Amino acid sequence: MTAQRRVVAEVLDGEHVHLTADEVHARAVAKLPEISRATVYNTLGELVSLGEVIEVSTDKRAKRYDPNAHRPHHHLVCAQCGAIRDVHPTGNPLSDLPDSERFGFTVSDVEVTYRGLCPNCAAA
Amino acid sequence: MTAQRRVVAEVLDGEHVHLTADEVHARAVAKLPEISRATVYNTLGELVSLGEVIEVSTDKRAKRYDPNAHRPHHHLVCAQCGAIRDVHPTGNPLSDLPDSERFGFTVSDVEVTYRGLCPNCAAA
DNA sequence: ATCCTACATTGGACTAAGTCCAAGTCAAGG
DNA sequence: CCTTGACTTGGACTTAGTCCAATGTAGGAT
């Protein structure tokens, strides 16, 4: 556990947000100016493998990193401004997929993304 | 409706697959050698706005284009080799999202991605 | 306390995917 | 036949991310 890794972990711990790798890097630099982008990518990759952080691809551009990995949840995204909220739907989508629709796959995970307009963008 | 647009539409009509923009371009070039990448992107963008084609971001790298836009469906992706199948789960995830979890959003769409291993990769 | 070694970090080059734009082309109407 | 406007082209540019060789460092062994 090096200083760099601690800083990256701190950035994600701080508030519960969904940051891109570049945003994580920017905030990490604020705490430890000489940290490099490569290290941020490495560390994020490790956190993901450890299951501490989830990669979310709600955005077409960049992956986002969600530190709220321990409580299963899904995402609600504003199609206009890109705002993201964590949501907890009832029911388990995995049980909605009958065997006949699994094509022999071993299905282990499901990711649900709701899209719509946030109150702000809907008003505008 | 120009020759270029017809070719792009044909490429997507042919078989029911999930192609990246580059794959679409490659196949379009086979039919109309002088077609440019920019035109393919433009045309794909228009098809998406028209609702003829769906953008799928199952892959971390490139967007994929799914011509099966008229029958609502979701996707099952192999975490290893990236194979994609269309699936039709029972139930409607939209109804699984209570008002209290909508944060004032106008929710209009939901995208479900199942992940797992395809028979091939599971065997290996 | 010092040395070693393995691993972490750095920075810069590189790639992939996509966007943007100025200039060229083409078809249709006048 | 000329003009107009939309479509297309190709290349430069941007963004996100990966790779790699060189350097630095933490912590165990001595």
Short mmCIF file of C-alpha atoms (C1' of nucleotides) in Angstrom, two decimals:
data_model
loop_
_atom_site.label_atom_id
_atom_site.label_comp_id
_atom_site.label_asym_id
_atom_site.label_seq_id
_atom_site.Cartn_x
_atom_site.Cartn_y
_atom_site.Cartn_z
CA MET A 1 0.00 0.00 0.00
CA THR A 2 1.87 3.01 -1.29
CA ALA A 3 1.13 6.70 -0.94
CA GLN A 4 -0.25 6.80 -4.47
CA ARG A 5 -2.72 4.01 -3.87
CA ARG A 6 -3.87 5.53 -0.65
CA VAL A 7 -4.57 8.81 -2.42
CA VAL A 8 -6.63 7.14 -5.12
CA ALA A 9 -8.59 5.21 -2.51
CA GLU A 10 -9.18 8.43 -0.57
CA VAL A 11 -10.48 10.24 -3.62
CA LEU A 12 -13.08 7.54 -4.12
CA ASP A 13 -13.92 7.25 -0.45
CA GLY A 14 -14.58 10.91 0.09
CA GLU A 15 -17.97 11.40 -1.40
CA HIS A 16 -20.19 8.96 -3.12
CA VAL A 17 -19.87 10.04 -6.70
CA HIS A 18 -19.22 8.56 -10.11
CA LEU A 19 -15.93 9.90 -11.36
CA THR A 20 -14.14 9.32 -14.63
CA ALA A 21 -10.53 8.18 -14.51
CA ASP A 22 -9.44 11.68 -15.44
CA GLU A 23 -11.46 13.23 -12.67
CA VAL A 24 -9.93 10.80 -10.22
CA HIS A 25 -6.53 11.75 -11.53
CA ALA A 26 -7.27 15.46 -11.20
CA ARG A 27 -8.31 15.06 -7.58
CA ALA A 28 -5.41 12.78 -6.81
CA VAL A 29 -2.99 15.35 -8.21
CA ALA A 30 -4.45 17.91 -5.83
CA LYS A 31 -3.32 15.74 -2.94
CA LEU A 32 -0.13 14.34 -4.39
CA PRO A 33 1.08 16.47 -7.28
CA GLU A 34 3.51 14.02 -8.82
CA ILE A 35 1.08 11.14 -9.27
CA SER A 36 0.88 9.98 -12.87
CA ARG A 37 -2.09 9.02 -14.98
CA ALA A 38 -0.70 5.54 -15.50
CA THR A 39 -0.67 4.90 -11.78
CA VAL A 40 -4.23 6.07 -11.41
CA TYR A 41 -5.29 3.67 -14.16
CA ASN A 42 -3.31 0.85 -12.57
CA THR A 43 -4.77 1.46 -9.17
CA LEU A 44 -8.32 1.81 -10.42
CA GLY A 45 -7.86 -1.46 -12.28
CA GLU A 46 -6.73 -3.15 -9.09
CA LEU A 47 -9.57 -1.74 -7.05
CA VAL A 48 -11.94 -3.11 -9.65
CA SER A 49 -10.35 -6.57 -9.52
CA LEU A 50 -10.56 -6.50 -5.74
CA GLY A 51 -14.24 -5.73 -6.02
CA GLU A 52 -13.89 -2.49 -4.09
CA VAL A 53 -15.02 -0.35 -6.97
CA ILE A 54 -17.33 -0.90 -9.91
CA GLU A 55 -16.77 0.22 -13.45
CA VAL A 56 -19.85 1.88 -14.87
CA SER A 57 -20.23 2.58 -18.55
CA THR A 58 -23.29 4.78 -18.51
CA ASP A 59 -21.40 7.41 -20.40
CA LYS A 60 -20.48 6.75 -23.99
CA ARG A 61 -17.21 8.54 -23.51
CA ALA A 62 -15.35 7.51 -20.42
CA LYS A 63 -15.71 4.76 -17.88
CA ARG A 64 -16.80 5.91 -14.46
CA TYR A 65 -15.77 4.44 -11.16
CA ASP A 66 -18.33 3.80 -8.47
CA PRO A 67 -17.01 3.14 -4.97
CA ASN A 68 -20.39 1.95 -3.70
CA ALA A 69 -19.50 -1.61 -4.62
CA HIS A 70 -20.77 -3.43 -1.56
CA ARG A 71 -24.45 -2.64 -1.85
CA PRO A 72 -25.77 -3.94 -5.16
CA HIS A 73 -27.44 -1.16 -7.08
CA HIS A 74 -28.14 0.16 -10.53
CA HIS A 75 -28.03 3.52 -12.23
CA LEU A 76 -30.36 6.23 -13.40
CA VAL A 77 -28.82 8.56 -15.97
CA CYS A 78 -30.03 11.84 -17.38
CA ALA A 79 -29.87 11.59 -21.16
CA GLN A 80 -29.19 15.29 -21.44
CA CYS A 81 -26.77 16.40 -18.74
CA GLY A 82 -25.41 13.00 -17.78
CA ALA A 83 -26.26 13.22 -14.08
CA ILE A 84 -26.11 9.83 -12.41
CA ARG A 85 -28.00 8.53 -9.39
CA ASP A 86 -27.74 5.18 -7.71
CA VAL A 87 -31.05 3.37 -7.58
CA HIS A 88 -32.26 0.18 -5.94
CA PRO A 89 -35.03 -1.40 -7.98
CA THR A 90 -37.20 -4.07 -6.44
CA GLY A 91 -36.95 -7.54 -7.85
CA ASN A 92 -33.99 -9.31 -9.35
CA PRO A 93 -33.58 -9.09 -13.12
CA LEU A 94 -31.54 -12.28 -13.08
CA SER A 95 -34.67 -14.26 -12.28
CA ASP A 96 -36.39 -12.63 -15.24
CA LEU A 97 -34.10 -14.40 -17.66
CA PRO A 98 -35.47 -17.90 -18.34
CA ASP A 99 -33.13 -20.75 -19.12
CA SER A 100 -34.36 -20.79 -22.67
CA GLU A 101 -32.94 -17.30 -23.08
CA ARG A 102 -29.52 -18.08 -21.66
CA PHE A 103 -28.04 -19.90 -24.66
CA GLY A 104 -25.91 -22.04 -22.37
CA PHE A 105 -24.22 -19.04 -20.82
CA THR A 106 -23.27 -19.02 -17.17
CA VAL A 107 -24.90 -15.75 -16.24
CA SER A 108 -23.31 -14.17 -13.21
CA ASP A 109 -24.11 -10.52 -13.28
CA VAL A 110 -26.59 -7.99 -14.54
CA GLU A 111 -26.30 -4.29 -15.03
CA VAL A 112 -29.39 -2.11 -15.39
CA THR A 113 -29.30 1.46 -16.64
CA TYR A 114 -32.41 3.58 -16.56
CA ARG A 115 -32.41 6.62 -18.82
CA GLY A 116 -34.54 9.71 -18.77
CA LEU A 117 -34.46 13.38 -17.95
CA CYS A 118 -33.53 14.81 -14.60
CA PRO A 119 -35.87 17.46 -13.11
CA ASN A 120 -33.57 20.26 -14.26
CA CYS A 121 -33.30 19.17 -17.86
CA ALA A 122 -37.00 18.25 -18.06
CA ALA A 123 -37.89 21.78 -16.95
CA ALA A 124 -35.65 23.45 -19.53
CA MET B 1 -31.26 8.64 -49.85
CA THR B 2 -27.85 8.42 -51.44
CA ALA B 3 -25.82 5.43 -52.49
CA GLN B 4 -23.71 5.70 -49.35
CA ARG B 5 -26.68 5.60 -47.02
CA ARG B 6 -28.20 2.70 -48.84
CA VAL B 7 -25.00 0.74 -48.43
CA VAL B 8 -24.83 1.39 -44.69
CA ALA B 9 -28.45 0.39 -44.29
CA GLU B 10 -27.81 -2.77 -46.29
CA VAL B 11 -24.87 -3.75 -44.15
CA LEU B 12 -27.04 -3.59 -41.05
CA ASP B 13 -30.00 -5.26 -42.69
CA GLY B 14 -28.11 -8.28 -43.93
CA GLU B 15 -27.69 -10.36 -40.82
CA HIS B 16 -28.75 -9.68 -37.31
CA VAL B 17 -25.45 -8.87 -35.67
CA HIS B 18 -23.92 -6.26 -33.43
CA LEU B 19 -21.26 -4.46 -35.40
CA THR B 20 -18.90 -1.70 -34.36
CA ALA B 21 -18.74 1.41 -36.48
CA ASP B 22 -15.45 0.23 -37.92
CA GLU B 23 -16.89 -3.13 -38.86
CA VAL B 24 -19.78 -1.39 -40.56
CA HIS B 25 -17.30 0.75 -42.40
CA ALA B 26 -15.25 -2.26 -43.47
CA ARG B 27 -18.31 -4.01 -44.90
CA ALA B 28 -19.54 -0.84 -46.52
CA VAL B 29 -16.20 -0.38 -48.24
CA ALA B 30 -16.53 -3.86 -49.69
CA LYS B 31 -19.66 -2.73 -51.49
CA LEU B 32 -18.72 0.85 -52.24
CA PRO B 33 -14.94 1.30 -52.02
CA GLU B 34 -14.84 5.07 -51.81
CA ILE B 35 -17.12 5.48 -48.82
CA SER B 36 -15.48 7.36 -45.97
CA ARG B 37 -15.50 6.76 -42.26
CA ALA B 38 -17.09 10.12 -41.61
CA THR B 39 -20.07 9.24 -43.77
CA VAL B 40 -20.53 5.95 -41.98
CA TYR B 41 -20.55 7.75 -38.66
CA ASN B 42 -22.98 10.35 -39.96
CA THR B 43 -25.31 7.75 -41.36
CA LEU B 44 -25.20 5.59 -38.26
CA GLY B 45 -25.99 8.66 -36.20
CA GLU B 46 -29.00 9.40 -38.36
CA LEU B 47 -30.25 5.83 -38.21
CA VAL B 48 -30.02 6.04 -34.45
CA SER B 49 -31.98 9.31 -34.34
CA LEU B 50 -34.59 7.79 -36.60
CA GLY B 51 -34.91 4.90 -34.19
CA GLU B 52 -33.97 2.36 -36.85
CA VAL B 53 -30.87 1.21 -35.04
CA ILE B 54 -29.87 1.05 -31.38
CA GLU B 55 -26.49 1.97 -29.96
CA VAL B 56 -25.25 -0.66 -27.57
CA SER B 57 -22.32 -0.07 -25.27
CA THR B 58 -21.69 -3.56 -24.00
CA ASP B 59 -18.12 -3.32 -25.07
CA LYS B 60 -15.79 -1.02 -23.20
CA ARG B 61 -14.10 -0.02 -26.39
CA ALA B 62 -16.45 0.72 -29.23
CA LYS B 63 -20.15 1.32 -29.54
CA ARG B 64 -22.02 -1.37 -31.38
CA TYR B 65 -25.00 -0.90 -33.63
CA ASP B 66 -27.97 -3.18 -33.33
CA PRO B 67 -30.45 -3.10 -36.21
CA ASN B 68 -33.07 -5.07 -34.27
CA ALA B 69 -34.58 -1.83 -32.98
CA HIS B 70 -38.24 -2.60 -33.36
CA ARG B 71 -38.54 -5.52 -30.98
CA PRO B 72 -37.49 -4.39 -27.49
CA HIS B 73 -34.79 -6.62 -26.16
CA HIS B 74 -31.71 -6.71 -23.98
CA HIS B 75 -28.26 -8.20 -24.22
CA LEU B 76 -26.27 -11.08 -22.86
CA VAL B 77 -22.52 -10.64 -23.14
CA CYS B 78 -19.66 -13.06 -22.61
CA ALA B 79 -17.22 -11.42 -20.24
CA GLN B 80 -14.34 -13.26 -21.87
CA CYS B 81 -14.77 -13.33 -25.63
CA GLY B 82 -17.34 -10.55 -25.94
CA ALA B 83 -19.96 -12.59 -27.77
CA ILE B 84 -23.36 -10.91 -27.71
CA ARG B 85 -26.83 -12.42 -27.85
CA ASP B 86 -30.16 -10.69 -27.88
CA VAL B 87 -32.39 -11.81 -25.03
CA HIS B 88 -35.99 -11.17 -24.06
CA PRO B 89 -36.42 -11.30 -20.31
CA THR B 90 -39.87 -11.63 -18.83
CA GLY B 91 -41.19 -8.71 -16.85
CA ASN B 92 -40.51 -5.04 -17.30
CA PRO B 93 -37.68 -3.53 -15.28
CA LEU B 94 -39.30 -0.11 -15.55
CA SER B 95 -42.03 -1.24 -13.19
CA ASP B 96 -39.37 -2.38 -10.73
CA LEU B 97 -38.30 1.19 -10.11
CA PRO B 98 -40.57 2.75 -7.50
CA ASP B 99 -41.33 6.45 -7.60
CA SER B 100 -39.28 6.95 -4.47
CA GLU B 101 -36.25 5.83 -6.44
CA ARG B 102 -36.79 8.11 -9.40
CA PHE B 103 -35.57 11.36 -7.88
CA GLY B 104 -37.98 13.36 -9.99
CA PHE B 105 -36.54 12.00 -13.22
CA THR B 106 -38.78 11.30 -16.19
CA VAL B 107 -37.65 7.75 -16.85
CA SER B 108 -38.21 6.72 -20.43
CA ASP B 109 -35.94 3.84 -21.14
CA VAL B 110 -34.05 1.00 -19.56
CA GLU B 111 -31.12 -1.01 -20.78
CA VAL B 112 -30.26 -4.35 -19.24
CA THR B 113 -26.98 -6.13 -19.80
CA TYR B 114 -26.46 -9.63 -18.51
CA ARG B 115 -22.87 -10.77 -18.16
CA GLY B 116 -21.41 -14.20 -17.87
CA LEU B 117 -19.49 -16.82 -19.79
CA CYS B 118 -20.56 -18.34 -23.05
CA PRO B 119 -20.45 -22.14 -23.34
CA ASN B 120 -17.14 -22.01 -25.20
CA CYS B 121 -15.33 -19.81 -22.70
CA ALA B 122 -16.83 -21.64 -19.73
CA ALA B 123 -15.46 -24.92 -21.08
CA ALA B 124 -11.95 -23.55 -21.62
"C1'" DA C 1 21.60 -0.10 9.86
"C1'" DT C 2 22.40 -1.42 5.13
"C1'" DC C 3 21.75 -3.83 1.08
"C1'" DC C 4 18.79 -6.30 -2.30
"C1'" DT C 5 15.20 -7.34 -4.80
"C1'" DA C 6 10.80 -7.18 -6.39
"C1'" DC C 7 7.35 -4.39 -7.23
"C1'" DA C 8 5.35 0.30 -7.95
"C1'" DT C 9 5.67 4.55 -10.35
"C1'" DT C 10 6.71 7.74 -13.96
"C1'" DG C 11 6.34 10.08 -18.29
"C1'" DG C 12 6.02 9.81 -22.76
"C1'" DA C 13 4.89 7.48 -26.88
"C1'" DC C 14 1.34 4.95 -28.90
"C1'" DT C 15 -3.47 3.18 -30.22
"C1'" DA C 16 -8.35 3.18 -30.82
"C1'" DA C 17 -12.62 5.43 -31.41
"C1'" DG C 18 -14.78 9.16 -32.67
"C1'" DT C 19 -15.53 14.18 -34.01
"C1'" DC C 20 -14.85 18.23 -36.77
"C1'" DC C 21 -14.18 21.00 -40.69
"C1'" DA C 22 -12.97 23.03 -45.08
"C1'" DA C 23 -13.20 21.79 -49.62
"C1'" DG C 24 -15.07 19.01 -53.30
"C1'" DT C 25 -19.07 16.71 -55.62
"C1'" DC C 26 -23.52 15.94 -57.17
"C1'" DA C 27 -28.45 16.36 -58.28
"C1'" DA C 28 -32.42 19.14 -59.03
"C1'" DG C 29 -34.72 23.33 -60.05
"C1'" DG C 30 -34.83 27.60 -62.35
"C1'" DC D 1 -26.39 25.83 -68.21
"C1'" DC D 2 -25.88 27.79 -63.78
"C1'" DT D 3 -26.88 28.03 -59.00
"C1'" DT D 4 -27.97 26.21 -54.70
"C1'" DG D 5 -27.92 23.27 -50.97
"C1'" DA D 6 -27.18 19.00 -49.16
"C1'" DC D 7 -24.06 15.06 -49.01
"C1'" DT D 8 -19.47 13.27 -48.96
"C1'" DT D 9 -14.58 13.18 -48.48
"C1'" DG D 10 -10.15 12.95 -46.26
"C1'" DG D 11 -7.39 14.49 -43.06
"C1'" DA D 12 -6.43 16.74 -38.85
"C1'" DC D 13 -7.75 16.74 -34.26
"C1'" DT D 14 -9.50 15.10 -29.57
"C1'" DT D 15 -10.35 11.97 -26.01
"C1'" DA D 16 -9.67 7.86 -23.38
"C1'" DG D 17 -6.84 4.53 -22.45
"C1'" DT D 18 -2.71 1.27 -22.87
"C1'" DC D 19 2.13 0.07 -23.06
"C1'" DC D 20 6.86 0.20 -21.99
"C1'" DA D 21 11.52 1.18 -20.62
"C1'" DA D 22 13.72 3.57 -17.09
"C1'" DT D 23 13.62 5.01 -12.42
"C1'" DG D 24 12.38 4.98 -7.63
"C1'" DT D 25 11.11 2.86 -3.29
"C1'" DA D 26 9.38 -0.28 0.57
"C1'" DG D 27 10.41 -3.66 3.37
"C1'" DG D 28 12.56 -8.15 4.30
"C1'" DA D 29 17.14 -10.45 4.83
"C1'" DT D 30 21.59 -10.15 6.67
#
